[in-house]
Each structure stands twice: as structure tokens, then as C-alpha cells.
Amino acid sequence: SYELTQPPSVSVSPGQTARITCSGDALPKKYAYWYQQKSGQAPVLVIYEDSKRPSGIPERFSGSSSGTMATLTISGAQVEDEADYYCYSTDSSGNHKVFGGGTKLTVL
Amino acid sequence: QVTLKESGPVLVKPTETLTLTCTVSGFSLSNARMGVSWIRQPPGKALEWLAHIFSNDEKYYSTSLKSRLTISKDTSKSQVVLTMTNMDPVDTATYYCARISVDCSGGSCSSYMDVWGKGTTVTVSS
């Protein structure tokens, strides 16, 4: 079955740039999406179609994709950005949807 | 304002069938550019995609759970129903429904979950 691989954790100090990666064999052909999930809350879409930002999402959130890796970048991370982040995509057929294992971002 | 609300039993027994309902507002299940997805999250674990249903009744299921899942919709009631048979304690999780938006602006179509419900917690125990 298709898998997306994320690092379990990333830690940065406030104001630094946080980068969270997501690797998958189909990413050269399929978009990556990123969700933020704060403790006890439902996920929120922060990046769609590799690099687009939904309305209401701060500009410090950006996304990129190259080859088999997609990256979520938080420029000038803030304490309120502490959360679990999940990438989402599909296999090459588009029929099988999958989330990555999630990355816990610590900002302190 | 787009909202989705999950409802269903809090507790189910092993081997029973779980039926969850997602009631949506702010959009129509007949909208060709939208659909509804179900996702679950066991305590302390990652999100797991379960199923998609689109306005044309096209359905997709998780490969590992396909034999146990059925997704359906009642457009007139603005509801999407997910059933999962033969429940097991490992199915204990928070179950979310989410709106799917379909974007065909780039020459090909992509779909993704853009608005989520708050989730409903289901415990499987005898």
C-alpha cells in the first residue's frame, strides 16, 4: 500500500524557520496537502495543491514540492504554531488516499 | 458558513456494526465540485483516511478496510452515512467527516478535504 513518510518531530525556537518534509513515490505526479492539528482539535487545512494557502492562513506558512518530497515551511515560527502536522496525498492512480504519519512541531 | 457535524454511538460492542452520520450545512451534496470524506484517528495516533463520496455517487474506500466499510449519502437530508461492520477494540477512535473540494482549474482535477467537523469519539468495548 502507498505510504507518505514524515519525520516524527521537529523542534525550533520562536522566530526560526521550521521545515517539515513528506516523502512519497507519487509526489512528482500528485499534489501534497498539509493539515495542522492542535491538541484536542480537528485538523485545519494550511496548504493545498503543494503551495497554495487557504484564506485565513498566515503568510508564514508556505509549501513546496520537488521530486518525491513535499515540504511545509513555517517562516518565523510562533509558539501558537505548535501542533501536529500531517501531509496528505494519493497514490499514482488517484484512488488511494493517504495521510503521512504526522510530525509534532515544538516551538520553544 | 460551511459546517459538518458527526453523530453516532459513543460505545459499541465488538462484532457490532457502527453507523455514523455526517450532517452538513452551507453546501449541497449535489454540488459537482464537492463531496464528503470520513477520516479517523485512534487515541494518540495518526489520521487515517477511510472513504470518499462525491456528488455523482462515486465512492472510494481505504484498501485495508474496504470489506468493512459502506459510504452513502442522502442529498435531501444533507447527510452522509458511514457504516463499519465487525467492530473491534482497535477501531476505537475519533471519527471525522470533512468536506471535499474538487479543483479542476489546473487542467486536471484534484480533490482535498478543506473543512472538517469536530469529530465524534467511538469506543469499542464489551
mmCIF file of C-alpha atoms in Angstrom:
data_model
loop_
_atom_site.group_PDB
_atom_site.id
_atom_site.type_symbol
_atom_site.label_atom_id
_atom_site.label_comp_id
_atom_site.label_asym_id
_atom_site.label_seq_id
_atom_site.Cartn_x
_atom_site.Cartn_y
_atom_site.Cartn_z
ATOM 1 C CA SER A 1 0.000 0.000 0.000
ATOM 2 C CA TYR A 2 1.088 3.572 -0.642
ATOM 3 C CA GLU A 3 2.828 5.465 2.155
ATOM 4 C CA LEU A 4 3.865 9.012 2.922
ATOM 5 C CA THR A 5 6.826 9.398 5.281
ATOM 6 C CA GLN A 6 7.250 12.308 7.701
ATOM 7 C CA PRO A 7 9.772 12.875 10.499
ATOM 8 C CA PRO A 8 8.143 12.210 13.897
ATOM 9 C CA SER A 9 9.238 15.516 15.365
ATOM 10 C CA VAL A 10 10.733 18.897 14.531
ATOM 11 C CA SER A 11 11.802 21.469 17.090
ATOM 12 C CA VAL A 12 12.628 25.149 16.578
ATOM 13 C CA SER A 13 12.940 28.292 18.674
ATOM 14 C CA PRO A 14 10.396 31.082 18.233
ATOM 15 C CA GLY A 15 11.209 33.174 15.170
ATOM 16 C CA GLN A 16 13.166 30.420 13.456
ATOM 17 C CA THR A 17 12.131 28.654 10.277
ATOM 18 C CA ALA A 18 10.572 25.221 10.653
ATOM 19 C CA ARG A 19 10.628 22.771 7.757
ATOM 20 C CA ILE A 20 8.581 19.590 7.747
ATOM 21 C CA THR A 21 9.109 17.087 4.962
ATOM 22 C CA CYS A 22 6.878 14.454 3.423
ATOM 23 C CA SER A 23 8.183 11.845 1.025
ATOM 24 C CA GLY A 24 6.208 9.624 -1.323
ATOM 25 C CA ASP A 25 6.824 7.936 -4.635
ATOM 26 C CA ALA A 26 3.810 9.518 -6.338
ATOM 27 C CA LEU A 27 4.508 13.099 -5.258
ATOM 28 C CA PRO A 28 6.152 14.001 -8.597
ATOM 29 C CA LYS A 29 2.696 13.482 -10.152
ATOM 30 C CA LYS A 30 0.289 14.160 -7.297
ATOM 31 C CA TYR A 31 -0.295 17.200 -5.150
ATOM 32 C CA ALA A 32 0.548 17.338 -1.472
ATOM 33 C CA TYR A 33 -1.729 18.887 1.118
ATOM 34 C CA TRP A 34 -0.883 19.882 4.670
ATOM 35 C CA TYR A 35 -3.063 19.879 7.783
ATOM 36 C CA GLN A 36 -2.396 21.397 11.181
ATOM 37 C CA GLN A 37 -3.917 19.723 14.220
ATOM 38 C CA LYS A 38 -3.665 21.353 17.599
ATOM 39 C CA SER A 39 -4.219 19.308 20.724
ATOM 40 C CA GLY A 40 -7.832 18.224 21.109
ATOM 41 C CA GLN A 41 -8.962 19.927 17.907
ATOM 42 C CA ALA A 42 -9.929 18.883 14.401
ATOM 43 C CA PRO A 43 -7.355 19.268 11.618
ATOM 44 C CA VAL A 44 -7.176 22.510 9.647
ATOM 45 C CA LEU A 45 -6.000 22.780 6.038
ATOM 46 C CA VAL A 46 -2.948 25.058 5.837
ATOM 47 C CA ILE A 47 -1.582 24.263 2.345
ATOM 48 C CA TYR A 48 -3.304 22.762 -0.690
ATOM 49 C CA GLU A 49 -2.019 21.723 -4.124
ATOM 50 C CA ASP A 50 1.604 21.787 -2.954
ATOM 51 C CA SER A 51 1.907 25.517 -2.365
ATOM 52 C CA LYS A 52 -1.443 27.310 -2.190
ATOM 53 C CA ARG A 53 -2.560 28.876 1.052
ATOM 54 C CA PRO A 54 -6.261 28.937 2.027
ATOM 55 C CA SER A 55 -7.724 32.239 3.067
ATOM 56 C CA GLY A 56 -7.118 32.985 6.707
ATOM 57 C CA ILE A 57 -3.861 31.040 6.917
ATOM 58 C CA PRO A 58 -0.916 33.290 7.882
ATOM 59 C CA GLU A 59 1.646 34.098 5.202
ATOM 60 C CA ARG A 60 4.394 32.468 7.244
ATOM 61 C CA PHE A 61 3.020 29.100 6.107
ATOM 62 C CA SER A 62 4.268 28.030 2.690
ATOM 63 C CA GLY A 63 4.629 24.795 0.766
ATOM 64 C CA SER A 64 6.775 23.390 -1.996
ATOM 65 C CA SER A 65 7.299 20.102 -3.750
ATOM 66 C CA SER A 66 10.242 18.717 -5.681
ATOM 67 C CA GLY A 67 10.589 15.174 -6.898
ATOM 68 C CA THR A 68 9.376 12.729 -4.295
ATOM 69 C CA MET A 69 9.422 15.232 -1.425
ATOM 70 C CA ALA A 70 6.997 17.918 -0.355
ATOM 71 C CA THR A 71 7.935 20.468 2.279
ATOM 72 C CA LEU A 72 5.891 22.621 4.623
ATOM 73 C CA THR A 73 7.809 25.711 5.718
ATOM 74 C CA ILE A 74 6.834 27.941 8.617
ATOM 75 C CA SER A 75 8.902 31.114 8.415
ATOM 76 C CA GLY A 76 9.277 32.785 11.779
ATOM 77 C CA ALA A 77 7.507 30.044 13.711
ATOM 78 C CA GLN A 78 5.442 31.180 16.671
ATOM 79 C CA VAL A 79 4.501 29.412 19.869
ATOM 80 C CA GLU A 80 0.923 29.102 18.622
ATOM 81 C CA ASP A 81 2.178 27.048 15.678
ATOM 82 C CA GLU A 82 2.942 24.146 17.997
ATOM 83 C CA ALA A 83 0.848 21.307 16.651
ATOM 84 C CA ASP A 84 0.895 18.038 14.772
ATOM 85 C CA TYR A 85 1.218 18.456 11.025
ATOM 86 C CA TYR A 86 0.041 15.858 8.522
ATOM 87 C CA CYS A 87 0.689 15.641 4.821
ATOM 88 C CA TYR A 88 -1.965 14.072 2.586
ATOM 89 C CA SER A 89 -1.876 12.851 -0.962
ATOM 90 C CA THR A 90 -2.849 9.963 -3.228
ATOM 91 C CA ASP A 91 -1.119 7.122 -4.978
ATOM 92 C CA SER A 92 -0.387 7.398 -8.697
ATOM 93 C CA SER A 93 -3.821 6.037 -9.625
ATOM 94 C CA GLY A 94 -5.528 8.686 -7.543
ATOM 95 C CA ASN A 95 -7.791 6.088 -5.999
ATOM 96 C CA HIS A 96 -5.993 5.516 -2.737
ATOM 97 C CA LYS A 97 -5.750 8.459 -0.365
ATOM 98 C CA VAL A 98 -3.256 8.515 2.454
ATOM 99 C CA PHE A 99 -2.016 10.648 5.327
ATOM 100 C CA GLY A 100 1.555 10.762 6.458
ATOM 101 C CA GLY A 101 2.371 9.616 9.981
ATOM 102 C CA GLY A 102 2.389 13.168 11.290
ATOM 103 C CA THR A 103 5.104 15.468 12.617
ATOM 104 C CA LYS A 104 4.970 17.041 16.037
ATOM 105 C CA LEU A 105 6.259 20.604 15.837
ATOM 106 C CA THR A 106 7.623 22.054 19.054
ATOM 107 C CA VAL A 107 8.308 25.780 19.239
ATOM 108 C CA LEU A 108 10.205 26.749 22.397
ATOM 109 C CA GLN B 1 -20.888 29.174 6.650
ATOM 110 C CA VAL B 2 -19.895 25.597 5.958
ATOM 111 C CA THR B 3 -20.309 23.178 8.857
ATOM 112 C CA LEU B 4 -20.229 19.424 9.278
ATOM 113 C CA LYS B 5 -21.380 17.528 12.332
ATOM 114 C CA GLU B 6 -20.754 13.883 13.111
ATOM 115 C CA SER B 7 -23.210 11.845 15.138
ATOM 116 C CA GLY B 8 -23.452 8.257 16.245
ATOM 117 C CA PRO B 9 -22.985 5.939 19.209
ATOM 118 C CA VAL B 10 -20.322 6.662 21.782
ATOM 119 C CA LEU B 11 -19.903 2.991 22.657
ATOM 120 C CA VAL B 12 -20.222 -0.120 20.523
ATOM 121 C CA LYS B 13 -19.553 -3.745 21.351
ATOM 122 C CA PRO B 14 -17.063 -5.942 19.497
ATOM 123 C CA THR B 15 -18.543 -7.549 16.358
ATOM 124 C CA GLU B 16 -21.308 -4.922 16.154
ATOM 125 C CA THR B 17 -21.821 -2.601 13.187
ATOM 126 C CA LEU B 18 -21.067 1.087 13.620
ATOM 127 C CA THR B 19 -23.253 3.628 11.844
ATOM 128 C CA LEU B 20 -22.100 7.252 11.752
ATOM 129 C CA THR B 21 -23.942 10.189 10.237
ATOM 130 C CA CYS B 22 -22.415 13.407 8.946
ATOM 131 C CA THR B 23 -24.906 16.269 8.645
ATOM 132 C CA VAL B 24 -23.681 19.133 6.501
ATOM 133 C CA SER B 25 -24.793 22.714 6.072
ATOM 134 C CA GLY B 26 -23.602 25.613 3.961
ATOM 135 C CA PHE B 27 -23.144 23.490 0.844
ATOM 136 C CA SER B 28 -25.102 20.918 -1.126
ATOM 137 C CA LEU B 29 -24.198 17.267 -1.573
ATOM 138 C CA SER B 30 -25.396 17.671 -5.178
ATOM 139 C CA ASN B 31 -22.672 20.252 -5.923
ATOM 140 C CA ALA B 32 -20.492 18.712 -8.638
ATOM 141 C CA ARG B 33 -17.346 20.234 -7.130
ATOM 142 C CA MET B 34 -17.862 18.791 -3.672
ATOM 143 C CA GLY B 35 -18.055 15.598 -1.709
ATOM 144 C CA VAL B 36 -17.613 14.239 1.816
ATOM 145 C CA SER B 37 -14.849 12.171 3.339
ATOM 146 C CA TRP B 38 -14.553 10.144 6.535
ATOM 147 C CA ILE B 39 -11.281 10.039 8.453
ATOM 148 C CA ARG B 40 -10.475 8.527 11.836
ATOM 149 C CA GLN B 41 -7.794 8.973 14.476
ATOM 150 C CA PRO B 42 -7.094 6.425 17.224
ATOM 151 C CA PRO B 43 -6.033 7.973 20.534
ATOM 152 C CA GLY B 44 -2.501 9.343 20.234
ATOM 153 C CA LYS B 45 -2.110 8.131 16.677
ATOM 154 C CA ALA B 46 -2.135 9.491 13.150
ATOM 155 C CA LEU B 47 -5.042 10.357 10.911
ATOM 156 C CA GLU B 48 -6.340 7.511 8.752
ATOM 157 C CA TRP B 49 -8.434 8.104 5.637
ATOM 158 C CA LEU B 50 -11.481 5.841 5.391
ATOM 159 C CA ALA B 51 -13.737 6.773 2.484
ATOM 160 C CA HIS B 52 -14.828 9.430 -0.018
ATOM 161 C CA ILE B 53 -18.182 10.020 -1.692
ATOM 162 C CA PHE B 54 -18.818 12.570 -4.442
ATOM 163 C CA SER B 55 -21.946 14.229 -5.788
ATOM 164 C CA ASN B 56 -22.211 11.721 -8.649
ATOM 165 C CA ASP B 57 -22.176 8.923 -6.054
ATOM 166 C CA GLU B 58 -18.621 7.927 -6.980
ATOM 167 C CA LYS B 59 -17.072 6.208 -3.952
ATOM 168 C CA TYR B 60 -13.557 5.369 -2.811
ATOM 169 C CA TYR B 61 -12.535 3.225 0.138
ATOM 170 C CA SER B 62 -9.416 2.549 2.147
ATOM 171 C CA THR B 63 -7.890 -0.623 0.734
ATOM 172 C CA SER B 64 -7.300 -2.129 4.167
ATOM 173 C CA LEU B 65 -10.872 -1.511 5.361
ATOM 174 C CA LYS B 66 -12.826 -1.772 2.130
ATOM 175 C CA SER B 67 -14.533 -5.032 3.038
ATOM 176 C CA ARG B 68 -15.987 -3.474 6.201
ATOM 177 C CA LEU B 69 -16.993 -0.002 5.007
ATOM 178 C CA THR B 70 -20.010 1.391 3.203
ATOM 179 C CA ILE B 71 -20.485 5.083 2.483
ATOM 180 C CA SER B 72 -23.729 6.558 1.214
ATOM 181 C CA LYS B 73 -25.500 9.888 1.015
ATOM 182 C CA ASP B 74 -28.985 11.322 1.270
ATOM 183 C CA THR B 75 -28.839 14.613 -0.590
ATOM 184 C CA SER B 76 -32.320 15.689 0.504
ATOM 185 C CA LYS B 77 -31.314 15.361 4.152
ATOM 186 C CA SER B 78 -27.782 16.745 3.616
ATOM 187 C CA GLN B 79 -26.393 13.638 5.263
ATOM 188 C CA VAL B 80 -23.598 11.194 4.568
ATOM 189 C CA VAL B 81 -23.613 7.855 6.368
ATOM 190 C CA LEU B 82 -20.658 5.577 7.035
ATOM 191 C CA THR B 83 -21.131 2.024 8.247
ATOM 192 C CA MET B 84 -18.317 -0.153 9.521
ATOM 193 C CA THR B 85 -19.007 -3.795 10.239
ATOM 194 C CA ASN B 86 -17.428 -6.190 12.704
ATOM 195 C CA MET B 87 -16.108 -3.544 15.071
ATOM 196 C CA ASP B 88 -13.036 -4.352 17.155
ATOM 197 C CA PRO B 89 -11.354 -2.535 20.064
ATOM 198 C CA VAL B 90 -8.632 -1.379 17.635
ATOM 199 C CA ASP B 91 -11.345 0.648 15.881
ATOM 200 C CA THR B 92 -11.634 2.885 18.943
ATOM 201 C CA ALA B 93 -11.006 6.364 17.571
ATOM 202 C CA THR B 94 -12.302 9.838 16.900
ATOM 203 C CA TYR B 95 -14.155 9.768 13.605
ATOM 204 C CA TYR B 96 -14.229 12.924 11.493
ATOM 205 C CA CYS B 97 -16.172 13.854 8.416
ATOM 206 C CA ALA B 98 -14.860 16.563 6.122
ATOM 207 C CA ARG B 99 -15.992 18.390 3.005
ATOM 208 C CA ILE B 100 -14.124 17.514 -0.165
ATOM 209 C CA SER B 101 -13.489 20.324 -2.620
ATOM 210 C CA VAL B 102 -12.738 19.435 -6.217
ATOM 211 C CA ASP B 103 -10.457 21.781 -8.149
ATOM 212 C CA CYS B 104 -10.273 21.351 -11.917
ATOM 213 C CA SER B 105 -8.633 24.708 -12.683
ATOM 214 C CA GLY B 106 -5.217 23.275 -13.496
ATOM 215 C CA GLY B 107 -6.214 21.155 -16.468
ATOM 216 C CA SER B 108 -6.605 18.080 -14.292
ATOM 217 C CA CYS B 109 -8.747 17.670 -11.207
ATOM 218 C CA SER B 110 -7.596 17.363 -7.638
ATOM 219 C CA SER B 111 -9.671 16.869 -4.526
ATOM 220 C CA TYR B 112 -8.948 17.528 -0.911
ATOM 221 C CA MET B 113 -10.655 17.976 2.447
ATOM 222 C CA ASP B 114 -10.985 21.658 3.225
ATOM 223 C CA VAL B 115 -13.485 21.885 6.094
ATOM 224 C CA TRP B 116 -13.719 19.359 8.908
ATOM 225 C CA GLY B 117 -16.269 18.532 11.537
ATOM 226 C CA LYS B 118 -15.281 18.484 15.209
ATOM 227 C CA GLY B 119 -15.291 14.694 15.294
ATOM 228 C CA THR B 120 -17.088 12.091 17.354
ATOM 229 C CA THR B 121 -15.376 9.636 19.672
ATOM 230 C CA VAL B 122 -16.282 5.975 19.385
ATOM 231 C CA THR B 123 -15.136 3.380 21.898
ATOM 232 C CA VAL B 124 -15.314 -0.317 21.132
ATOM 233 C CA SER B 125 -15.619 -2.379 24.286
ATOM 234 C CA SER B 126 -17.707 -5.153 25.726
#
